[in-house]
């Protein structure tokens, strides 16, 4: 299940779907996705599908992880500091951590955060800081960020996330309810003007407010 061939097939599938960034493809090919899942599901880790991680949440489909990461890297001038909203299993966090300077990741469900912390430690990623909080407010103490990636969908873009973008910073975020679209939002220089590009229809869990223990 974790064989090189299985992972290679996943990479080929991602390329067929239009993912072109080789750094992103290499990191996905090298990262053990099965450790981010409960054992009963780990045999499905290299399928290109979203999988449950408990608490009604899901680990995103590899295609969407690849796509969002590729968009973020392509649009951001620098990626010293990146904020992720919705740590979940920690899989997307681990992909980002191998491609950017420092990752800050916020999760509202404490047991998911605890598991993610253990997994990130297990694979030896040290440039990640986790916080148990409502990520709809970003992480103001650590901002501004060169890029912000949200893996949960708000109805509307939270203004706090826009405010925490550094000059020319980029926000990659799914937005909507039953129908959602993936948006790329770029801060124009150090102004309060933002350029929005709609990328594709997506289906993410909702961004919820507050936290749970
Ligand atoms: N990046 C994750 C995807 C998990 S699904 C992964 O690779 O596994 C999205 C996650 O966002 C869920 O864990 C959910 O609890 C979390 N979430 C939803 N609303 C949130 C909020 N307001 N603040 C922080 N996390 C939130």
PDB file of C-alpha atoms and ligand atoms in Angstrom:
ATOM      1  CA  UNK A   1       0.000   0.000   0.000  1.00  0.00           C
ATOM      2  CA  UNK A   2       2.858   2.366   0.665  1.00  0.00           C
ATOM      3  CA  UNK A   3       4.964   1.031  -2.163  1.00  0.00           C
ATOM      4  CA  UNK A   4       6.846   3.348  -4.458  1.00  0.00           C
ATOM      5  CA  UNK A   5       4.649   2.145  -7.333  1.00  0.00           C
ATOM      6  CA  UNK A   6       1.414   3.054  -5.582  1.00  0.00           C
ATOM      7  CA  UNK A   7       2.721   6.539  -4.879  1.00  0.00           C
ATOM      8  CA  UNK A   8       4.019   6.900  -8.415  1.00  0.00           C
ATOM      9  CA  UNK A   9       0.542   6.086  -9.739  1.00  0.00           C
ATOM     10  CA  UNK A  10      -0.887   8.872  -7.598  1.00  0.00           C
ATOM     11  CA  UNK A  11       1.661  11.336  -8.973  1.00  0.00           C
ATOM     12  CA  UNK A  12       0.818  10.315 -12.528  1.00  0.00           C
ATOM     13  CA  UNK A  13      -2.847  10.871 -11.784  1.00  0.00           C
ATOM     14  CA  UNK A  14      -2.148  14.338 -10.427  1.00  0.00           C
ATOM     15  CA  UNK A  15      -0.162  15.183 -13.560  1.00  0.00           C
ATOM     16  CA  UNK A  16      -3.039  13.906 -15.727  1.00  0.00           C
ATOM     17  CA  UNK A  17      -5.298  16.315 -13.846  1.00  0.00           C
ATOM     18  CA  UNK A  18      -3.037  19.227 -14.711  1.00  0.00           C
ATOM     19  CA  UNK A  19      -0.714  19.594 -11.715  1.00  0.00           C
ATOM     20  CA  UNK A  20       2.623  20.723 -13.158  1.00  0.00           C
ATOM     21  CA  UNK A  21       4.739  22.038 -10.266  1.00  0.00           C
ATOM     22  CA  UNK A  22       7.476  19.430  -9.866  1.00  0.00           C
ATOM     23  CA  UNK A  23       8.431  20.514  -6.378  1.00  0.00           C
ATOM     24  CA  UNK A  24       4.838  19.918  -5.279  1.00  0.00           C
ATOM     25  CA  UNK A  25       4.653  16.567  -7.090  1.00  0.00           C
ATOM     26  CA  UNK A  26       7.971  15.450  -5.551  1.00  0.00           C
ATOM     27  CA  UNK A  27       6.902  16.382  -2.034  1.00  0.00           C
ATOM     28  CA  UNK A  28       3.545  14.602  -2.408  1.00  0.00           C
ATOM     29  CA  UNK A  29       5.369  11.559  -3.776  1.00  0.00           C
ATOM     30  CA  UNK A  30       7.762  11.562  -0.811  1.00  0.00           C
ATOM     31  CA  UNK A  31       5.245  12.173   1.990  1.00  0.00           C
ATOM     32  CA  UNK A  32       3.614   9.173   3.687  1.00  0.00           C
ATOM     33  CA  UNK A  33      -0.102  10.073   3.502  1.00  0.00           C
ATOM     34  CA  UNK A  34      -1.062   6.842   5.269  1.00  0.00           C
ATOM     35  CA  UNK A  35       0.290   8.018   8.618  1.00  0.00           C
ATOM     36  CA  UNK A  36      -2.264  10.865   8.607  1.00  0.00           C
ATOM     37  CA  UNK A  37      -5.147   8.379   8.588  1.00  0.00           C
ATOM     38  CA  UNK A  38      -6.501   5.920  11.107  1.00  0.00           C
ATOM     39  CA  UNK A  39      -5.191   2.431  10.520  1.00  0.00           C
ATOM     40  CA  UNK A  40      -8.513   1.102   9.195  1.00  0.00           C
ATOM     41  CA  UNK A  41      -8.314   3.557   6.288  1.00  0.00           C
ATOM     42  CA  UNK A  42      -4.598   3.670   5.666  1.00  0.00           C
ATOM     43  CA  UNK A  43      -4.808   1.161   2.796  1.00  0.00           C
ATOM     44  CA  UNK A  44      -6.719   3.838   0.850  1.00  0.00           C
ATOM     45  CA  UNK A  45      -4.186   6.607   1.517  1.00  0.00           C
ATOM     46  CA  UNK A  46      -2.820   6.801  -2.031  1.00  0.00           C
ATOM     47  CA  UNK A  47      -6.187   6.917  -3.761  1.00  0.00           C
ATOM     48  CA  UNK A  48      -7.013  10.345  -5.120  1.00  0.00           C
ATOM     49  CA  UNK A  49      -9.962  10.830  -2.806  1.00  0.00           C
ATOM     50  CA  UNK A  50     -10.938  12.687   0.353  1.00  0.00           C
ATOM     51  CA  UNK A  51     -11.022  10.447   3.435  1.00  0.00           C
ATOM     52  CA  UNK A  52     -12.647  10.792   6.892  1.00  0.00           C
ATOM     53  CA  UNK A  53     -10.434  11.763   9.856  1.00  0.00           C
ATOM     54  CA  UNK A  54     -13.128  11.736  12.570  1.00  0.00           C
ATOM     55  CA  UNK A  55     -15.268  14.525  14.078  1.00  0.00           C
ATOM     56  CA  UNK A  56     -17.097  14.818  10.743  1.00  0.00           C
ATOM     57  CA  UNK A  57     -13.939  16.180   9.080  1.00  0.00           C
ATOM     58  CA  UNK A  58     -11.994  14.977   6.054  1.00  0.00           C
ATOM     59  CA  UNK A  59      -8.454  14.826   4.791  1.00  0.00           C
ATOM     60  CA  UNK A  60      -8.606  16.636   1.437  1.00  0.00           C
ATOM     61  CA  UNK A  61      -8.216  14.786  -1.849  1.00  0.00           C
ATOM     62  CA  UNK A  62      -4.547  14.773  -2.985  1.00  0.00           C
ATOM     63  CA  UNK A  63      -5.506  16.604  -6.182  1.00  0.00           C
ATOM     64  CA  UNK A  64      -6.899  19.543  -4.208  1.00  0.00           C
ATOM     65  CA  UNK A  65      -3.908  19.583  -1.832  1.00  0.00           C
ATOM     66  CA  UNK A  66      -1.588  19.658  -4.847  1.00  0.00           C
ATOM     67  CA  UNK A  67      -3.622  22.270  -6.679  1.00  0.00           C
ATOM     68  CA  UNK A  68      -3.921  24.666  -3.722  1.00  0.00           C
ATOM     69  CA  UNK A  69      -0.226  24.317  -2.908  1.00  0.00           C
ATOM     70  CA  UNK A  70       0.752  24.887  -6.530  1.00  0.00           C
ATOM     71  CA  UNK A  71      -1.459  27.982  -6.773  1.00  0.00           C
ATOM     72  CA  UNK A  72      -0.060  29.355  -3.517  1.00  0.00           C
ATOM     73  CA  UNK A  73       3.575  28.868  -4.563  1.00  0.00           C
ATOM     74  CA  UNK A  74       2.941  30.254  -8.031  1.00  0.00           C
ATOM     75  CA  UNK A  75       1.241  33.428  -6.843  1.00  0.00           C
ATOM     76  CA  UNK A  76       3.228  34.309  -3.712  1.00  0.00           C
ATOM     77  CA  UNK A  77       6.437  36.291  -4.185  1.00  0.00           C
ATOM     78  CA  UNK A  78       7.967  34.965  -1.022  1.00  0.00           C
ATOM     79  CA  UNK A  79       6.827  32.105   1.216  1.00  0.00           C
ATOM     80  CA  UNK A  80       8.731  32.712   4.442  1.00  0.00           C
ATOM     81  CA  UNK A  81       5.594  32.691   6.564  1.00  0.00           C
ATOM     82  CA  UNK A  82       2.455  30.776   5.671  1.00  0.00           C
ATOM     83  CA  UNK A  83      -0.754  30.412   7.679  1.00  0.00           C
ATOM     84  CA  UNK A  84      -3.011  27.391   7.275  1.00  0.00           C
ATOM     85  CA  UNK A  85      -6.597  27.519   8.557  1.00  0.00           C
ATOM     86  CA  UNK A  86      -7.831  23.997   9.425  1.00  0.00           C
ATOM     87  CA  UNK A  87      -4.940  21.717  10.413  1.00  0.00           C
ATOM     88  CA  UNK A  88      -7.172  18.611  10.388  1.00  0.00           C
ATOM     89  CA  UNK A  89      -4.955  15.562   9.983  1.00  0.00           C
ATOM     90  CA  UNK A  90      -1.851  17.703   9.395  1.00  0.00           C
ATOM     91  CA  UNK A  91      -1.308  16.305   5.897  1.00  0.00           C
ATOM     92  CA  UNK A  92      -1.617  19.609   4.022  1.00  0.00           C
ATOM     93  CA  UNK A  93       0.466  21.184   6.806  1.00  0.00           C
ATOM     94  CA  UNK A  94       3.235  18.653   6.174  1.00  0.00           C
ATOM     95  CA  UNK A  95       3.223  19.322   2.418  1.00  0.00           C
ATOM     96  CA  UNK A  96       3.464  23.078   3.002  1.00  0.00           C
ATOM     97  CA  UNK A  97       6.180  22.690   5.623  1.00  0.00           C
ATOM     98  CA  UNK A  98       8.452  21.025   3.061  1.00  0.00           C
ATOM     99  CA  UNK A  99       8.034  23.871   0.581  1.00  0.00           C
ATOM    100  CA  UNK A 100       7.941  27.095   2.608  1.00  0.00           C
ATOM    101  CA  UNK A 101       9.860  28.714   5.472  1.00  0.00           C
ATOM    102  CA  UNK A 102       7.572  28.540   8.487  1.00  0.00           C
ATOM    103  CA  UNK A 103       4.036  27.167   8.707  1.00  0.00           C
ATOM    104  CA  UNK A 104       1.515  28.391  11.273  1.00  0.00           C
ATOM    105  CA  UNK A 105      -1.589  26.225  11.407  1.00  0.00           C
ATOM    106  CA  UNK A 106      -4.796  26.755  13.352  1.00  0.00           C
ATOM    107  CA  UNK A 107      -7.391  24.061  14.200  1.00  0.00           C
ATOM    108  CA  UNK A 108     -10.620  24.429  16.186  1.00  0.00           C
ATOM    109  CA  UNK A 109     -10.978  20.734  17.231  1.00  0.00           C
ATOM    110  CA  UNK A 110      -8.438  19.945  19.962  1.00  0.00           C
ATOM    111  CA  UNK A 111      -8.143  16.121  19.488  1.00  0.00           C
ATOM    112  CA  UNK A 112      -7.433  16.580  15.774  1.00  0.00           C
ATOM    113  CA  UNK A 113      -4.739  19.092  16.598  1.00  0.00           C
ATOM    114  CA  UNK A 114      -3.163  16.715  19.141  1.00  0.00           C
ATOM    115  CA  UNK A 115      -3.010  13.890  16.589  1.00  0.00           C
ATOM    116  CA  UNK A 116      -1.609  16.194  13.911  1.00  0.00           C
ATOM    117  CA  UNK A 117       1.104  17.390  16.290  1.00  0.00           C
ATOM    118  CA  UNK A 118       2.175  13.812  16.975  1.00  0.00           C
ATOM    119  CA  UNK A 119       2.282  12.938  13.258  1.00  0.00           C
ATOM    120  CA  UNK A 120       4.283  16.015  12.317  1.00  0.00           C
ATOM    121  CA  UNK A 121       6.758  15.159  15.065  1.00  0.00           C
ATOM    122  CA  UNK A 122       6.905  11.580  13.803  1.00  0.00           C
ATOM    123  CA  UNK A 123       7.987  12.686  10.336  1.00  0.00           C
ATOM    124  CA  UNK A 124      10.418  15.180  11.791  1.00  0.00           C
ATOM    125  CA  UNK A 125       8.985  18.494  10.589  1.00  0.00           C
ATOM    126  CA  UNK A 126      10.097  21.255  12.922  1.00  0.00           C
ATOM    127  CA  UNK A 127       9.115  24.425  11.056  1.00  0.00           C
ATOM    128  CA  UNK A 128       5.455  24.170  12.080  1.00  0.00           C
ATOM    129  CA  UNK A 129       3.614  25.924  14.886  1.00  0.00           C
ATOM    130  CA  UNK A 130       0.114  24.761  15.793  1.00  0.00           C
ATOM    131  CA  UNK A 131      -2.596  26.660  17.630  1.00  0.00           C
ATOM    132  CA  UNK A 132      -5.971  25.579  18.996  1.00  0.00           C
ATOM    133  CA  UNK A 133      -8.250  28.475  18.037  1.00  0.00           C
ATOM    134  CA  UNK A 134     -10.902  29.717  15.634  1.00  0.00           C
ATOM    135  CA  UNK A 135      -8.864  30.263  12.489  1.00  0.00           C
ATOM    136  CA  UNK A 136     -11.505  32.542  11.001  1.00  0.00           C
ATOM    137  CA  UNK A 137      -9.644  35.211  12.947  1.00  0.00           C
ATOM    138  CA  UNK A 138      -6.294  34.144  11.535  1.00  0.00           C
ATOM    139  CA  UNK A 139      -3.345  34.280  13.944  1.00  0.00           C
ATOM    140  CA  UNK A 140      -2.829  38.034  14.410  1.00  0.00           C
ATOM    141  CA  UNK A 141       0.165  37.703  16.781  1.00  0.00           C
ATOM    142  CA  UNK A 142       2.150  35.819  14.138  1.00  0.00           C
ATOM    143  CA  UNK A 143       1.111  37.794  11.051  1.00  0.00           C
ATOM    144  CA  UNK A 144       1.455  39.268   8.574  1.00  0.00           C
ATOM    145  CA  UNK A 145       1.782  36.215   6.327  1.00  0.00           C
ATOM    146  CA  UNK A 146       3.113  35.926   2.786  1.00  0.00           C
ATOM    147  CA  UNK A 147       0.364  33.418   2.122  1.00  0.00           C
ATOM    148  CA  UNK A 148      -2.713  32.008   3.816  1.00  0.00           C
ATOM    149  CA  UNK A 149      -4.370  28.729   2.813  1.00  0.00           C
ATOM    150  CA  UNK A 150      -7.760  27.755   4.197  1.00  0.00           C
ATOM    151  CA  UNK A 151      -8.897  24.133   4.078  1.00  0.00           C
ATOM    152  CA  UNK A 152     -12.388  24.927   5.391  1.00  0.00           C
ATOM    153  CA  UNK A 153     -14.953  27.031   3.523  1.00  0.00           C
ATOM    154  CA  UNK A 154     -16.474  30.216   4.958  1.00  0.00           C
ATOM    155  CA  UNK A 155     -19.640  31.729   3.433  1.00  0.00           C
ATOM    156  CA  UNK A 156     -17.692  34.929   2.857  1.00  0.00           C
ATOM    157  CA  UNK A 157     -13.990  35.693   3.069  1.00  0.00           C
ATOM    158  CA  UNK A 158     -13.148  36.682   6.682  1.00  0.00           C
ATOM    159  CA  UNK A 159     -11.767  40.253   6.676  1.00  0.00           C
ATOM    160  CA  UNK A 160      -9.244  39.249   9.367  1.00  0.00           C
ATOM    161  CA  UNK A 161      -7.522  36.937   6.888  1.00  0.00           C
ATOM    162  CA  UNK A 162      -7.225  39.738   4.325  1.00  0.00           C
ATOM    163  CA  UNK A 163      -5.830  42.075   6.984  1.00  0.00           C
ATOM    164  CA  UNK A 164      -3.141  39.548   7.931  1.00  0.00           C
ATOM    165  CA  UNK A 165      -1.736  39.339   4.398  1.00  0.00           C
ATOM    166  CA  UNK A 166       1.709  40.909   3.950  1.00  0.00           C
ATOM    167  CA  UNK A 167       2.235  43.233   0.936  1.00  0.00           C
ATOM    168  CA  UNK A 168       1.590  41.177  -2.227  1.00  0.00           C
ATOM    169  CA  UNK A 169       0.434  38.333   0.027  1.00  0.00           C
ATOM    170  CA  UNK A 170      -1.927  35.685  -1.318  1.00  0.00           C
ATOM    171  CA  UNK A 171      -4.964  33.929   0.118  1.00  0.00           C
ATOM    172  CA  UNK A 172      -6.127  30.591  -1.312  1.00  0.00           C
ATOM    173  CA  UNK A 173      -9.569  29.798   0.031  1.00  0.00           C
ATOM    174  CA  UNK A 174     -12.751  27.868  -0.779  1.00  0.00           C
ATOM    175  CA  UNK A 175     -15.827  30.084  -0.377  1.00  0.00           C
ATOM    176  CA  UNK A 176     -19.545  29.283  -0.296  1.00  0.00           C
ATOM    177  CA  UNK A 177     -22.162  26.906   1.078  1.00  0.00           C
ATOM    178  CA  UNK A 178     -23.685  24.084  -0.953  1.00  0.00           C
ATOM    179  CA  UNK A 179     -21.824  25.302  -3.971  1.00  0.00           C
ATOM    180  CA  UNK A 180     -18.304  26.530  -3.372  1.00  0.00           C
ATOM    181  CA  UNK A 181     -15.564  28.010  -5.473  1.00  0.00           C
ATOM    182  CA  UNK A 182     -11.841  28.066  -4.882  1.00  0.00           C
ATOM    183  CA  UNK A 183     -10.541  31.636  -4.894  1.00  0.00           C
ATOM    184  CA  UNK A 184      -7.090  33.133  -5.205  1.00  0.00           C
ATOM    185  CA  UNK A 185      -6.970  36.580  -3.618  1.00  0.00           C
ATOM    186  CA  UNK A 186      -3.874  38.763  -3.925  1.00  0.00           C
ATOM    187  CA  UNK A 187      -3.109  41.899  -1.941  1.00  0.00           C
ATOM    188  CA  UNK A 188      -1.980  44.606  -4.356  1.00  0.00           C
ATOM    189  CA  UNK A 189       1.330  45.851  -2.927  1.00  0.00           C
ATOM    190  CA  UNK A 190       0.821  47.244   0.556  1.00  0.00           C
ATOM    191  CA  UNK A 191      -2.581  48.690  -0.324  1.00  0.00           C
ATOM    192  CA  UNK A 192      -5.977  47.609   0.920  1.00  0.00           C
ATOM    193  CA  UNK A 193      -6.920  46.563  -2.606  1.00  0.00           C
ATOM    194  CA  UNK A 194      -7.311  42.885  -3.361  1.00  0.00           C
ATOM    195  CA  UNK A 195      -7.514  41.107  -6.683  1.00  0.00           C
ATOM    196  CA  UNK A 196      -9.731  38.011  -6.779  1.00  0.00           C
ATOM    197  CA  UNK A 197      -9.491  35.151  -9.223  1.00  0.00           C
ATOM    198  CA  UNK A 198     -12.038  32.314  -9.189  1.00  0.00           C
ATOM    199  CA  UNK A 199     -10.263  29.022  -9.884  1.00  0.00           C
ATOM    200  CA  UNK A 200     -12.665  26.078  -9.848  1.00  0.00           C
ATOM    201  CA  UNK A 201     -15.666  24.544  -8.097  1.00  0.00           C
ATOM    202  CA  UNK A 202     -14.734  22.674  -4.904  1.00  0.00           C
ATOM    203  CA  UNK A 203     -16.318  20.914  -1.922  1.00  0.00           C
ATOM    204  CA  UNK A 204     -14.837  21.563   1.512  1.00  0.00           C
ATOM    205  CA  UNK A 205     -16.139  21.192   5.051  1.00  0.00           C
ATOM    206  CA  UNK A 206     -17.512  24.492   6.390  1.00  0.00           C
ATOM    207  CA  UNK A 207     -15.420  26.964   8.370  1.00  0.00           C
ATOM    208  CA  UNK A 208     -17.160  26.903  11.753  1.00  0.00           C
ATOM    209  CA  UNK A 209     -16.814  29.455  14.510  1.00  0.00           C
ATOM    210  CA  UNK A 210     -15.563  28.835  18.032  1.00  0.00           C
ATOM    211  CA  UNK A 211     -13.508  25.892  19.258  1.00  0.00           C
ATOM    212  CA  UNK A 212     -14.173  22.438  20.740  1.00  0.00           C
ATOM    213  CA  UNK A 213     -12.059  20.598  23.325  1.00  0.00           C
TER     214      UNK A 213
HETATM  215  N1  LIG B   1      -5.864  20.430   5.947  1.00  0.00           N
HETATM  216  C1  LIG B   1      -6.629  19.319   6.494  1.00  0.00           C
HETATM  217  C2  LIG B   1      -8.055  19.368   6.036  1.00  0.00           C
HETATM  218  C3  LIG B   1      -8.975  19.071   7.168  1.00  0.00           C
HETATM  219  S1  LIG B   1     -10.678  19.476   6.861  1.00  0.00           S
HETATM  220  C4  LIG B   1      -5.952  18.001   6.185  1.00  0.00           C
HETATM  221  O1  LIG B   1      -5.032  17.977   5.356  1.00  0.00           O
HETATM  222  O2  LIG B   1      -6.299  16.980   6.796  1.00  0.00           O
HETATM  223  C5  LIG B   1     -10.760  21.128   7.461  1.00  0.00           C
HETATM  224  C6  LIG B   1     -10.412  21.358   8.898  1.00  0.00           C
HETATM  225  O3  LIG B   1     -10.752  22.703   9.206  1.00  0.00           O
HETATM  226  C7  LIG B   1     -11.157  20.491   9.914  1.00  0.00           C
HETATM  227  O4  LIG B   1     -10.236  19.816  10.712  1.00  0.00           O
HETATM  228  C8  LIG B   1     -11.970  21.497  10.723  1.00  0.00           C
HETATM  229  O5  LIG B   1     -12.106  21.167  12.092  1.00  0.00           O
HETATM  230  C9  LIG B   1     -11.147  22.758  10.558  1.00  0.00           C
HETATM  231  N2  LIG B   1     -11.872  24.004  10.791  1.00  0.00           N
HETATM  232  C10 LIG B   1     -13.143  24.334  10.459  1.00  0.00           C
HETATM  233  N3  LIG B   1     -13.432  25.581  10.870  1.00  0.00           N
HETATM  234  C11 LIG B   1     -12.303  26.055  11.479  1.00  0.00           C
HETATM  235  C12 LIG B   1     -11.973  27.276  12.137  1.00  0.00           C
HETATM  236  N4  LIG B   1     -12.833  28.282  12.235  1.00  0.00           N
HETATM  237  N5  LIG B   1     -10.738  27.410  12.647  1.00  0.00           N
HETATM  238  C13 LIG B   1      -9.819  26.395  12.558  1.00  0.00           C
HETATM  239  N6  LIG B   1     -10.080  25.223  11.965  1.00  0.00           N
HETATM  240  C14 LIG B   1     -11.305  25.051  11.428  1.00  0.00           C
END
